[in-house]
PDB file of C-alpha atoms in Angstrom:
ATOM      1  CA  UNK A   9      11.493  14.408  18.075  1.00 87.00           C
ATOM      2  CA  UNK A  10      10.467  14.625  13.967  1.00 95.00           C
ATOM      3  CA  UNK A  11      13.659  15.916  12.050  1.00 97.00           C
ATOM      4  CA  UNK A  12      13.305  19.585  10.491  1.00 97.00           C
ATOM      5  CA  UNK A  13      13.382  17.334   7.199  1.00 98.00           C
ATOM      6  CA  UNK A  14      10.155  16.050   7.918  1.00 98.00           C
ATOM      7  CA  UNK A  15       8.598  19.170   9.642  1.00 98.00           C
ATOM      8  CA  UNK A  16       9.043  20.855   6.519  1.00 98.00           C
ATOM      9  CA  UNK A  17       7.672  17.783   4.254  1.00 98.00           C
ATOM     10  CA  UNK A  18       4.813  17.698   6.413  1.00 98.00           C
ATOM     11  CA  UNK A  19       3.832  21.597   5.780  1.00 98.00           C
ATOM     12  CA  UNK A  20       4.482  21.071   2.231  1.00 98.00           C
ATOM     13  CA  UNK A  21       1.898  18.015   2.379  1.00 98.00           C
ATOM     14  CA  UNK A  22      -0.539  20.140   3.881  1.00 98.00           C
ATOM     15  CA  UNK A  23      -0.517  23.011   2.037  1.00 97.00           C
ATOM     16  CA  UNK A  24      -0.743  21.036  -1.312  1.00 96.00           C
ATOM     17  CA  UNK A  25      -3.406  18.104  -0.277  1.00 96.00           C
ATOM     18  CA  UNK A  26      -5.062  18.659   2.972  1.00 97.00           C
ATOM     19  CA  UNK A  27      -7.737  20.746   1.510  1.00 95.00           C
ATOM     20  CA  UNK A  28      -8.962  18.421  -1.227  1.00 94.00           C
ATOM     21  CA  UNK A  29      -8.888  15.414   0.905  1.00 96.00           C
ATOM     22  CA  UNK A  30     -10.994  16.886   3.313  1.00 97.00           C
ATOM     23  CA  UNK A  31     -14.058  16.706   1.853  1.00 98.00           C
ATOM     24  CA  UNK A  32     -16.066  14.314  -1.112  1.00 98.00           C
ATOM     25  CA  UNK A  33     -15.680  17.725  -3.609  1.00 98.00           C
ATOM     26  CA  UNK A  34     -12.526  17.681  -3.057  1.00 98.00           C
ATOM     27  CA  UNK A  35     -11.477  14.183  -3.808  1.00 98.00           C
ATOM     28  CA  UNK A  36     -13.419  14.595  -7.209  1.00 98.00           C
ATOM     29  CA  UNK A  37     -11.769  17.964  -7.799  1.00 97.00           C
ATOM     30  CA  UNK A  38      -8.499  16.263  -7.240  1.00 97.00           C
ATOM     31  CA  UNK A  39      -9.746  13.166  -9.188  1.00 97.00           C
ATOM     32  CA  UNK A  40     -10.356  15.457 -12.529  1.00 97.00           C
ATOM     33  CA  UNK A  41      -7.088  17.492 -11.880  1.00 97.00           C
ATOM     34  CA  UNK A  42      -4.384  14.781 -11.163  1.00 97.00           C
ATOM     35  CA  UNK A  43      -5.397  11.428 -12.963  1.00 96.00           C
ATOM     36  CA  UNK A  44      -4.838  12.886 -16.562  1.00 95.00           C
ATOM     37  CA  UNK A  45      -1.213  13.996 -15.658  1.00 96.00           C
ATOM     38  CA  UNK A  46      -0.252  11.016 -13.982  1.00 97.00           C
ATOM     39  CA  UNK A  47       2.862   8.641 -15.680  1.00 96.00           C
ATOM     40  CA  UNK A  48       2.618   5.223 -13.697  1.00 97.00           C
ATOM     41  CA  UNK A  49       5.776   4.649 -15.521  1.00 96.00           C
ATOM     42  CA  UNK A  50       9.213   4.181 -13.779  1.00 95.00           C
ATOM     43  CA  UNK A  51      11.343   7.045 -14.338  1.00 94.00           C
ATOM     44  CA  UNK A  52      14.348   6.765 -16.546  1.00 90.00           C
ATOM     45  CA  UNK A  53      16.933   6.112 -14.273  1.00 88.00           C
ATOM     46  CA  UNK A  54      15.064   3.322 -12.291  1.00 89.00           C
ATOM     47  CA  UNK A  55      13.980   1.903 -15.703  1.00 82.00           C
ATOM     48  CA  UNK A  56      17.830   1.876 -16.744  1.00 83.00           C
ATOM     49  CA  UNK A  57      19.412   0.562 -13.662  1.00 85.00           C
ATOM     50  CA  UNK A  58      17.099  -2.064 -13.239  1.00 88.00           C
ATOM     51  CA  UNK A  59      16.153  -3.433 -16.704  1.00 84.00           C
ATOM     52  CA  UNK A  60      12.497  -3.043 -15.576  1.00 93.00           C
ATOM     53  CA  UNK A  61      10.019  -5.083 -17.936  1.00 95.00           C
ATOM     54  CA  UNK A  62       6.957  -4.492 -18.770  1.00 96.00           C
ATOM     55  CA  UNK A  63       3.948  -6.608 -19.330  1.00 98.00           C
ATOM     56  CA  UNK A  64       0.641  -7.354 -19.401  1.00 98.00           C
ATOM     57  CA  UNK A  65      -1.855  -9.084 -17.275  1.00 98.00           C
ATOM     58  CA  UNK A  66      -5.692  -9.437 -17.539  1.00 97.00           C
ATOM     59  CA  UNK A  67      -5.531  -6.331 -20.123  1.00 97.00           C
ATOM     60  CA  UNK A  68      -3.601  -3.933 -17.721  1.00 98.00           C
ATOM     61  CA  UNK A  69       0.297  -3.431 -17.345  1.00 98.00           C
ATOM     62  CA  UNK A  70       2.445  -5.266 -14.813  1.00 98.00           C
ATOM     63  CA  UNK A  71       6.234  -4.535 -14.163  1.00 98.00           C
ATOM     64  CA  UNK A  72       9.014  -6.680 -13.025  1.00 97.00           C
ATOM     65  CA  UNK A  73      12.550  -6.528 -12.478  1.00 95.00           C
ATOM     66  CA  UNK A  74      15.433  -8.044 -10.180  1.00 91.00           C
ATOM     67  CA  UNK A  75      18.486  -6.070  -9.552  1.00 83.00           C
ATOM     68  CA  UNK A  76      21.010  -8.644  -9.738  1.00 76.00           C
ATOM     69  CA  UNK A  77      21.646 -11.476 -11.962  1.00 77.00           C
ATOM     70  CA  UNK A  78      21.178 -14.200  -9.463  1.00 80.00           C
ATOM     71  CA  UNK A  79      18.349 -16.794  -8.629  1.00 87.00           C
ATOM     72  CA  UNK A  80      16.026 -14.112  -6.577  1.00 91.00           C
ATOM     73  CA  UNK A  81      15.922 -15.025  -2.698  1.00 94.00           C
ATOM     74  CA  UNK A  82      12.322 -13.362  -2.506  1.00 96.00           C
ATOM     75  CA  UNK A  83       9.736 -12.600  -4.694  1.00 97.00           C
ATOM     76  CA  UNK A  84       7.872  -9.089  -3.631  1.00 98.00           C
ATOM     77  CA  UNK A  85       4.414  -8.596  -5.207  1.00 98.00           C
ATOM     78  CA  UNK A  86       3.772  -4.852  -4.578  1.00 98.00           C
ATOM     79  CA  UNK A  87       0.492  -3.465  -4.289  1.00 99.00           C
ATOM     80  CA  UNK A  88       1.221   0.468  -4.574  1.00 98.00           C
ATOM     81  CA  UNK A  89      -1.465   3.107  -2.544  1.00 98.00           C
ATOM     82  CA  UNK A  90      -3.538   6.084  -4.123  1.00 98.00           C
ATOM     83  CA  UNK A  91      -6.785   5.649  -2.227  1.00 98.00           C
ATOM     84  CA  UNK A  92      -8.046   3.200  -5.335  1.00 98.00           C
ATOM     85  CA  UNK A  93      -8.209   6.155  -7.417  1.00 98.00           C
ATOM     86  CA  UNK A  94      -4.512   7.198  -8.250  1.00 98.00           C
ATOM     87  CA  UNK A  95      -1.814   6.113 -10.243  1.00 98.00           C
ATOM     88  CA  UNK A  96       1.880   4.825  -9.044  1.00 97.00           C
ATOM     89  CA  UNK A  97       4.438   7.586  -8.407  1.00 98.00           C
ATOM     90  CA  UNK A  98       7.827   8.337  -8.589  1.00 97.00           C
ATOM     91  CA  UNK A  99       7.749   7.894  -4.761  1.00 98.00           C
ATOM     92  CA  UNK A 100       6.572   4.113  -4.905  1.00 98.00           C
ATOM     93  CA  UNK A 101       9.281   3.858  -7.418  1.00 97.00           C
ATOM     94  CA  UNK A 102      12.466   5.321  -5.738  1.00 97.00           C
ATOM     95  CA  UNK A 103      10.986   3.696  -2.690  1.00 98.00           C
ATOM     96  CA  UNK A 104      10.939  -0.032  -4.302  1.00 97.00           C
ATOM     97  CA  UNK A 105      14.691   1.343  -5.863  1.00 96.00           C
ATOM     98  CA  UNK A 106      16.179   1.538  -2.879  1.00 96.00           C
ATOM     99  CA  UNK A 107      14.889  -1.839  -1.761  1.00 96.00           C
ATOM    100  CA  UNK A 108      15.891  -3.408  -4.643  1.00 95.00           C
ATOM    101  CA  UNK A 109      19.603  -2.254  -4.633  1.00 93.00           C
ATOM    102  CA  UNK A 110      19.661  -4.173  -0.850  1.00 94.00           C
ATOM    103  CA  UNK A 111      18.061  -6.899  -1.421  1.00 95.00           C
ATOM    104  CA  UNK A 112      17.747 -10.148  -4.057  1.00 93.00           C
ATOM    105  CA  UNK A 113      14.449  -9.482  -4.849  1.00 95.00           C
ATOM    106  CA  UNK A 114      11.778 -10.175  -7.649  1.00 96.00           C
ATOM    107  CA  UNK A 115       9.555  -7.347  -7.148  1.00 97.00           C
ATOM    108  CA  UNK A 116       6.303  -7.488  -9.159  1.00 98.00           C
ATOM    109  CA  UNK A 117       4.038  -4.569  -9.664  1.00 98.00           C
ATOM    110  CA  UNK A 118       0.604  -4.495 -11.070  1.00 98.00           C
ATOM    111  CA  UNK A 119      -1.266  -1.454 -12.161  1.00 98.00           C
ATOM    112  CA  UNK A 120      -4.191  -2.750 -11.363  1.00 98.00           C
ATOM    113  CA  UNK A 121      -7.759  -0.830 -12.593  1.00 98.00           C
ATOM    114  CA  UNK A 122      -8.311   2.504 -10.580  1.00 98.00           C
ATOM    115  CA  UNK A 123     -12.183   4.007  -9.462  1.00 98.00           C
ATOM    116  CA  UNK A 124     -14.268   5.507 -10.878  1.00 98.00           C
ATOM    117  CA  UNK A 125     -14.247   3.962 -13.526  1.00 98.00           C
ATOM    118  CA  UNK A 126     -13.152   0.345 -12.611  1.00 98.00           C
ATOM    119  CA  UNK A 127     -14.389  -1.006  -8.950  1.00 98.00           C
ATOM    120  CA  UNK A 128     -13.228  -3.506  -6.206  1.00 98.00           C
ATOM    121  CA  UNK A 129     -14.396  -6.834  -8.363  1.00 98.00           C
ATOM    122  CA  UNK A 130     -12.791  -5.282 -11.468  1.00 98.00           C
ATOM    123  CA  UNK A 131      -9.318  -5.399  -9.607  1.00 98.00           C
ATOM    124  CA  UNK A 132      -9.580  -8.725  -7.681  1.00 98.00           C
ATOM    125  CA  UNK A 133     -10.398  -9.763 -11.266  1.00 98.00           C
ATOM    126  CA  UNK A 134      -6.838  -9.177 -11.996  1.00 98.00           C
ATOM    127  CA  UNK A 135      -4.974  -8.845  -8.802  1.00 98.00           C
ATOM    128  CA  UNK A 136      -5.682 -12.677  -7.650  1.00 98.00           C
ATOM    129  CA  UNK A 137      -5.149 -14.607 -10.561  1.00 98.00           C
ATOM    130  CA  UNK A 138      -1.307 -12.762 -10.467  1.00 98.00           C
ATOM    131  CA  UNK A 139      -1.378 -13.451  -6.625  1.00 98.00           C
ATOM    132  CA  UNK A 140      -1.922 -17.304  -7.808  1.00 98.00           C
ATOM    133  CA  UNK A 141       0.533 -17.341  -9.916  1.00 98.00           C
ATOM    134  CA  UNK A 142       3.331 -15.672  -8.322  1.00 98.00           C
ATOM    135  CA  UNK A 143       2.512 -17.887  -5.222  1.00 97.00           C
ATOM    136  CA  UNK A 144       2.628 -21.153  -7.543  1.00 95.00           C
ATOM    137  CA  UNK A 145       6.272 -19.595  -8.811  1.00 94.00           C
ATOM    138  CA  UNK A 146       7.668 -18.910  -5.408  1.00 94.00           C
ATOM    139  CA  UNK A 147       9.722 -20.977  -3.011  1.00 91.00           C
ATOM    140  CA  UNK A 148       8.863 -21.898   0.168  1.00 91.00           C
ATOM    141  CA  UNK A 149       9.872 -18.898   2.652  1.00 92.00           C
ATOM    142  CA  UNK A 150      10.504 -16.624  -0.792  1.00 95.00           C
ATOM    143  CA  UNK A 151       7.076 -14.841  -1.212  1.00 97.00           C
ATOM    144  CA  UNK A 152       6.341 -11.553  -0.048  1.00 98.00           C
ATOM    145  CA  UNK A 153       3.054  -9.567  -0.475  1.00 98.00           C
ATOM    146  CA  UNK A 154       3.585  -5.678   0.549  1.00 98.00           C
ATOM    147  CA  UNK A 155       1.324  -2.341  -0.097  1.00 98.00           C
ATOM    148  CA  UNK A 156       0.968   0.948   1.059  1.00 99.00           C
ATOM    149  CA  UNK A 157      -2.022   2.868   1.751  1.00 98.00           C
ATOM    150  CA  UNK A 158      -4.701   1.708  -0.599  1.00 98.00           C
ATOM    151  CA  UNK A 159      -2.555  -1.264  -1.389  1.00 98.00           C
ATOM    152  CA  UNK A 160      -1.384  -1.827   1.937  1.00 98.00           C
ATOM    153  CA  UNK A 161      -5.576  -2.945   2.291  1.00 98.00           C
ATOM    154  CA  UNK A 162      -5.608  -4.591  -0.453  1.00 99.00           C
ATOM    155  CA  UNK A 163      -2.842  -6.784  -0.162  1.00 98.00           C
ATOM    156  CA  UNK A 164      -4.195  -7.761   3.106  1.00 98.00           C
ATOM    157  CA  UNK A 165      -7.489  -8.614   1.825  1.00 98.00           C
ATOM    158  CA  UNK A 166      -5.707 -10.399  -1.132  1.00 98.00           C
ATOM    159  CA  UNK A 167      -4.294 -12.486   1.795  1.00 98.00           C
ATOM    160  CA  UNK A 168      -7.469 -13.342   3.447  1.00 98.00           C
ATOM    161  CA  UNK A 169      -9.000 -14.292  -0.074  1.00 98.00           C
ATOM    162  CA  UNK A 170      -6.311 -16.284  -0.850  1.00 98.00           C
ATOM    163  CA  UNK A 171      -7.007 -18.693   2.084  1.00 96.00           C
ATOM    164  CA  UNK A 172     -11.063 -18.373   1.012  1.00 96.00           C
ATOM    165  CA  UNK A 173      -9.453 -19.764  -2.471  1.00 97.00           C
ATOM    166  CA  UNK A 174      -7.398 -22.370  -1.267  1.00 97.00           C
ATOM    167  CA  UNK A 175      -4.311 -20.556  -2.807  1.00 97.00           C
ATOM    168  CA  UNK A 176      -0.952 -20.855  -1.229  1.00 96.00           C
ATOM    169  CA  UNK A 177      -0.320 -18.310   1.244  1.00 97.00           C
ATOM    170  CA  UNK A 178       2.304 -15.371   1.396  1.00 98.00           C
ATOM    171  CA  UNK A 179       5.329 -16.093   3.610  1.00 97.00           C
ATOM    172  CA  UNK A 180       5.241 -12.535   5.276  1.00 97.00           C
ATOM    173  CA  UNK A 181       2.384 -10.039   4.505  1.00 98.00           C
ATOM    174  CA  UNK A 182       4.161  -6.054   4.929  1.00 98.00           C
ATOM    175  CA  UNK A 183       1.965  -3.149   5.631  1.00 98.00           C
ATOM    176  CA  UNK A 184       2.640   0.437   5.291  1.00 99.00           C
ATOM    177  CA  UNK A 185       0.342   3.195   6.582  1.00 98.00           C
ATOM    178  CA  UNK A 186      -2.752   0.317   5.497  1.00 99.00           C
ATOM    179  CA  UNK A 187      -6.103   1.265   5.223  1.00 99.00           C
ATOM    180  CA  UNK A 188      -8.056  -1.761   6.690  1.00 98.00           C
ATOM    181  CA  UNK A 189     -12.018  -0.187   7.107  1.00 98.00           C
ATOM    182  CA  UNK A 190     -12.999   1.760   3.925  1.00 98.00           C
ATOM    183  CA  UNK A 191     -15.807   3.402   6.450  1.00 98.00           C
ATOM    184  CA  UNK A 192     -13.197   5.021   8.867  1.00 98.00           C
ATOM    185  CA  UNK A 193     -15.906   4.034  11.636  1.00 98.00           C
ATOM    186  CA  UNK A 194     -13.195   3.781  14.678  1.00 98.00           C
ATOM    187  CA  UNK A 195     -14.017   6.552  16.714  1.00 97.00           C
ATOM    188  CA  UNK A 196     -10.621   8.003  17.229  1.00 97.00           C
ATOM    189  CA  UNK A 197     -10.044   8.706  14.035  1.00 98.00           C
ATOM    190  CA  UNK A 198     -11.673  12.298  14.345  1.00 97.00           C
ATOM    191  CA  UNK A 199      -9.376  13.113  17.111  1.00 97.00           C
ATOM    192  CA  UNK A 200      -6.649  12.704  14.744  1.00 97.00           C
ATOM    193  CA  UNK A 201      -8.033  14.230  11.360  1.00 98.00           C
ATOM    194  CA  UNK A 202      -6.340  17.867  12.388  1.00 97.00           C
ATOM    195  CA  UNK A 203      -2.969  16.607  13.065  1.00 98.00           C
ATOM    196  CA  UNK A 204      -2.971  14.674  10.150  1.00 98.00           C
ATOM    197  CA  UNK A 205      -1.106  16.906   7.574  1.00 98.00           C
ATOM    198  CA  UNK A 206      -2.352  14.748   4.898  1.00 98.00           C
ATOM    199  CA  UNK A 207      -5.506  13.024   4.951  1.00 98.00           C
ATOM    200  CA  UNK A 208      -8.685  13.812   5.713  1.00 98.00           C
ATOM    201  CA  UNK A 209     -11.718  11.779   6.857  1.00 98.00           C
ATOM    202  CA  UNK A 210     -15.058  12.561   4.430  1.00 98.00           C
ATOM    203  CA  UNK A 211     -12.294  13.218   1.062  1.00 98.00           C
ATOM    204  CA  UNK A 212     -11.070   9.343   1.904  1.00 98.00           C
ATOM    205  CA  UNK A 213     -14.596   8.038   2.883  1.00 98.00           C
ATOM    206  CA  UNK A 214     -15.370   9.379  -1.060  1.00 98.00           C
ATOM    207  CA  UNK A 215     -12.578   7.289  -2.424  1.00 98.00           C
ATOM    208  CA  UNK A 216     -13.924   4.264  -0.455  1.00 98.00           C
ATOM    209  CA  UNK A 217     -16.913   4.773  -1.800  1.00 98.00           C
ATOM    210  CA  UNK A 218     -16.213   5.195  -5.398  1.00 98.00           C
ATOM    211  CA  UNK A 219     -14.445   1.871  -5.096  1.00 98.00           C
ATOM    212  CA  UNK A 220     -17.074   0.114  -3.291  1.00 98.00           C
ATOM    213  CA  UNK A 221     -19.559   1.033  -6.257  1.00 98.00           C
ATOM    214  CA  UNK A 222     -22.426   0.013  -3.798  1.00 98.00           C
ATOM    215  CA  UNK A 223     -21.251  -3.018  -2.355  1.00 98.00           C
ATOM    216  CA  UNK A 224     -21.044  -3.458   1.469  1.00 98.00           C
ATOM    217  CA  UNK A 225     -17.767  -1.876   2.998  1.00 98.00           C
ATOM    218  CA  UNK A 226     -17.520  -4.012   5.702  1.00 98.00           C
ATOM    219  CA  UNK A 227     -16.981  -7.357   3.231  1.00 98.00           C
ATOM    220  CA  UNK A 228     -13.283  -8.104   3.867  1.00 98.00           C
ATOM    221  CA  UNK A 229     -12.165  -7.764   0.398  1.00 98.00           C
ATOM    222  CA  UNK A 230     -13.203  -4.289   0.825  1.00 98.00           C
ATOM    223  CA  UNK A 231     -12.407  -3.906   4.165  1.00 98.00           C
ATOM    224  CA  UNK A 232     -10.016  -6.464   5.605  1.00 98.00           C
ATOM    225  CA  UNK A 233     -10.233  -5.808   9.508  1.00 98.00           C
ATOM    226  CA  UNK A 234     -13.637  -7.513   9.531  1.00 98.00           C
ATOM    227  CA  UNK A 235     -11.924 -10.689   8.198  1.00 98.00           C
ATOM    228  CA  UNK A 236     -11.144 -13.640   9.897  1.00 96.00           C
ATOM    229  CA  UNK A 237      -7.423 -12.678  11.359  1.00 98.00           C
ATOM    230  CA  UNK A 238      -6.699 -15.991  12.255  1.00 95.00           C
ATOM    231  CA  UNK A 239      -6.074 -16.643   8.580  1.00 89.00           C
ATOM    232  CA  UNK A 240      -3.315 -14.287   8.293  1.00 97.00           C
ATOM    233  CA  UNK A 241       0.513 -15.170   7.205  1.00 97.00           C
ATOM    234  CA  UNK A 242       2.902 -13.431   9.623  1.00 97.00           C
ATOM    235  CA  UNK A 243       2.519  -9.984   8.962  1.00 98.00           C
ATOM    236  CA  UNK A 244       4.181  -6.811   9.731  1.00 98.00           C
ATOM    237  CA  UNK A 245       2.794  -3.269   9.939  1.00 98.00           C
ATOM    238  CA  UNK A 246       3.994   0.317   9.823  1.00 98.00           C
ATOM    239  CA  UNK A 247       2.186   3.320  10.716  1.00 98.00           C
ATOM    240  CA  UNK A 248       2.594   6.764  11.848  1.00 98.00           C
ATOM    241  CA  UNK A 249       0.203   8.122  14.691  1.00 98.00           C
ATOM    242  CA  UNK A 250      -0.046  11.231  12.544  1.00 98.00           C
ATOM    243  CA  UNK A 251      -2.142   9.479  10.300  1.00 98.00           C
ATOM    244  CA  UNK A 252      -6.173   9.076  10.736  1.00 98.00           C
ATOM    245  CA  UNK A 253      -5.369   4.870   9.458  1.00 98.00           C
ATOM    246  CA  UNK A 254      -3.468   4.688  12.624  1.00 98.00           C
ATOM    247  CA  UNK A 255      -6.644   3.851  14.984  1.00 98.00           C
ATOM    248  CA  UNK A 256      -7.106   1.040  12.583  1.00 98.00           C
ATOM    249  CA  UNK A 257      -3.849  -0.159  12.721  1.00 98.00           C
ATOM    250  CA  UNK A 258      -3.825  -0.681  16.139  1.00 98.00           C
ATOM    251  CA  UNK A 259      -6.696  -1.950  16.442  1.00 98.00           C
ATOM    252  CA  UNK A 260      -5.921  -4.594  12.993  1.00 98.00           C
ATOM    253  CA  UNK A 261      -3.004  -5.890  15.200  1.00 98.00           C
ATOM    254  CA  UNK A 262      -4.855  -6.075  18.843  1.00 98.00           C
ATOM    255  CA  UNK A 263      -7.323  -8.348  17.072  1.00 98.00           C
ATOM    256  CA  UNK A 264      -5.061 -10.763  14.550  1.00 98.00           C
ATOM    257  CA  UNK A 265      -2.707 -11.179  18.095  1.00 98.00           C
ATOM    258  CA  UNK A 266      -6.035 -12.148  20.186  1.00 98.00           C
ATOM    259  CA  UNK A 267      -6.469 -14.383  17.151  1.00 96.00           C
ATOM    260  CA  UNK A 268      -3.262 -16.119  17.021  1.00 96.00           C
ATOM    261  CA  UNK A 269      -1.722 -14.249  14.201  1.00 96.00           C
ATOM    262  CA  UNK A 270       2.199 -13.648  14.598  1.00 97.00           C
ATOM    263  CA  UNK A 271       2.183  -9.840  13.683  1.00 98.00           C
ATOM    264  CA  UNK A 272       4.290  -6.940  14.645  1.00 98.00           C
ATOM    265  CA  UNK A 273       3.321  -2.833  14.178  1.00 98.00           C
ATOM    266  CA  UNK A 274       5.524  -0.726  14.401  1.00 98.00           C
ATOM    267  CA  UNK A 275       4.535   3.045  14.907  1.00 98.00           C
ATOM    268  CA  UNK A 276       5.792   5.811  14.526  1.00 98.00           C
ATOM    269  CA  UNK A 277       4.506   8.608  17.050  1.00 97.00           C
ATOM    270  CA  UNK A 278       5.150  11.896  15.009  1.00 97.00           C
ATOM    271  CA  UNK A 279       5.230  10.669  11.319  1.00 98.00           C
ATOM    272  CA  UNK A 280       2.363  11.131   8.933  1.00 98.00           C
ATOM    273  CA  UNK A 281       1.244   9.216   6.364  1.00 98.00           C
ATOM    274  CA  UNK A 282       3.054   6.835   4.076  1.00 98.00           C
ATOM    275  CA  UNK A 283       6.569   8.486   5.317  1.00 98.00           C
ATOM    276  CA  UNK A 284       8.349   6.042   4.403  1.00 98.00           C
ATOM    277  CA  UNK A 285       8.579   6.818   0.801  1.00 98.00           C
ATOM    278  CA  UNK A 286      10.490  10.195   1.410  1.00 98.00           C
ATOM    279  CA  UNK A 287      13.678  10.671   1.708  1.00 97.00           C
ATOM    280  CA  UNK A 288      13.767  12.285   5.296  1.00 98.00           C
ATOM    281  CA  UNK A 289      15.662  10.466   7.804  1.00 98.00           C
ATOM    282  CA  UNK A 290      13.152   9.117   9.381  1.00 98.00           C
ATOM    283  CA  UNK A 291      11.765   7.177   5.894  1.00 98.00           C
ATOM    284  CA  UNK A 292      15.519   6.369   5.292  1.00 98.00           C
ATOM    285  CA  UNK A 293      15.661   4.583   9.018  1.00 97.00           C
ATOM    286  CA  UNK A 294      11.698   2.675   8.562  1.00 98.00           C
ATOM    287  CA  UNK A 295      13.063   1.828   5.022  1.00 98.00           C
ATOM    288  CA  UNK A 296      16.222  -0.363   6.941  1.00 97.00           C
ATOM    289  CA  UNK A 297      14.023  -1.513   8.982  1.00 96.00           C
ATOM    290  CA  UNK A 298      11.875  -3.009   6.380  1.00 97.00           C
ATOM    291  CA  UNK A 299      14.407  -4.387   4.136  1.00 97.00           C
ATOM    292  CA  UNK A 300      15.926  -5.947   7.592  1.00 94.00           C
ATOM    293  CA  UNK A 301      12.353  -7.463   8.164  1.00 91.00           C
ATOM    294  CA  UNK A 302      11.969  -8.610   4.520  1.00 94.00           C
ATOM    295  CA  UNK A 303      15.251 -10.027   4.632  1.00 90.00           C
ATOM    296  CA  UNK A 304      14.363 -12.435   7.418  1.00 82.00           C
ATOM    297  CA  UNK A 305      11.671 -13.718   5.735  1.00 81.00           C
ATOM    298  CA  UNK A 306      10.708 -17.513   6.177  1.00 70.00           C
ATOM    299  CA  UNK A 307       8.261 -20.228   5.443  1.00 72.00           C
ATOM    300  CA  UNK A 308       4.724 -19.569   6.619  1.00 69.00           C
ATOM    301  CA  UNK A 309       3.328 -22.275   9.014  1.00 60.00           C
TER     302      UNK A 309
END
């Protein structure tokens, strides 16, 4: 049974999002409203406690920090979610905190170029170039790609790519509430649209769009469940089955299984999207459970 915690998050979310992600006017209502307030900056504290640098990379910022002073066991490149069209938040960042202050971990985070005024090429432009490098830095059994949402696609397109580019591969490929078909064609999805608090299926089909500028959305970089799964690293995904990316989910680890791919999903039956990066019990639980899993991480065959 959800805690009250997260009951009470979950009417919050709704009241404050459902409506504009329901629709396309929405999304661009929400678009003009939110993106000139956004800070993609770490908050203070974070920035303090972990010495978090900043850089640049292919014109657009990158951060990077480890929270101790010792040769990093891992090295986390972190794709953060916002439907391609919204900044980091203070939720990615106390989320990656509180991973950081378990584990000895590089964690690498690019703001990458948001729609509409950037599309898909213009961040695999910069996103795989950092992949290669990172990659080329990284010990054997020491990189990990990760992304929620938005990013939790992405970084598994990234790792399809990759393979297309001969790059080295991630050891372990981590998945939170991913959005793997920019169309939301899957069927079931509309039988889950009301009792998802959050998202909604034409306001995310916008976003999709807007990023897609055009191109097909069933190209794997766009939309990485029509991939070849086979080329996966072992891969691990989290989703709640109140959340309209859950049909995909499944159905993203049903097919990379059938294709050999050592993956795991976890799910969640009453949580929403992305809960994970709230501080209700059951984000705090699915947050030891992820810095157990990233903590066991190993060479990829």
């Amino acid at each position: 049974m959800a805690s009250l915690r997260s009951k009470l998050l979950s009417l919050v979310i709704r009241i404050l999002r459902k409506k504009s992600s329901s629709t396309a006017e929405g999304t661009h209502r929400r678009l003009k409203w939110a993106r000139p307030r956004q800070n993609y900056n770490p908050p203070p504290g974070i920035n303090r406690d972990f010495a978090v640098r900043k850089s640049e990379f292919k014109g657009y910022p990158v951060f990077e920090w480890s929270a101790h002073d010792t040769k990093p066991d891992l090295h986390v490149l972190y794709l953060h979610g916002g439907g391609y069209l919204f900044e980091m938040t203070v939720f990615h960042w106390k989320f990656l905190a509180a991973l950081s202050e378990e584990l000895n971990a590089r964690f690498i985070v690019p703001i990458y170029p948001l729609a509409p005024e950037h599309n898909w090429q213009d961040v695999y432009t910069m996103v795989m170039p950092l992949y290669g490098d990172i990659a080329g830095e990284a010990a054997d059994g020491t990189f990990v790609l990760m992304g929620d949402s938005a990013g939790g696609g992405l970084a598994a397109a990234m790792a399809l790519e990759a393979q297309k580019q001969g790059l080295p591969a991630a050891d372990q490929l981590v998945l939170l509430s991913p959005w793997f078909d920019l169309g939301l064609t899957n069927h079931a999805i509309a039988t889950i649209e009301q009792n998802d608090p959050w998202l909604g299926i034409e306001g995310a089909r916008e976003a999709g769009r807007l990023y897609a500028d055009g191109h097909d959305l069933k190209d794997y970089r766009l939309s990485p469940i029509y991939g070849d799964l086979a080329e996966l690293p072992p891969t691990h995904i989290y989703v709640g089955l109140r959340d309209i990316m859950s049909p995909d989910c499944v159905s993203f680890a049903e097919i990379a299984d059938a294709c050999g791919c050592d993956i795991e999903l976890t799910v969640e039956p009453e949580m929403f999207h992305v809960w994970m990066l709230f501080d209700i019990p059951e984000g705090l639980r699915t947050r030891k459970s992820i810095i157990d899993d990233l903590a066991g991480t190993k060479p990829a065959q």
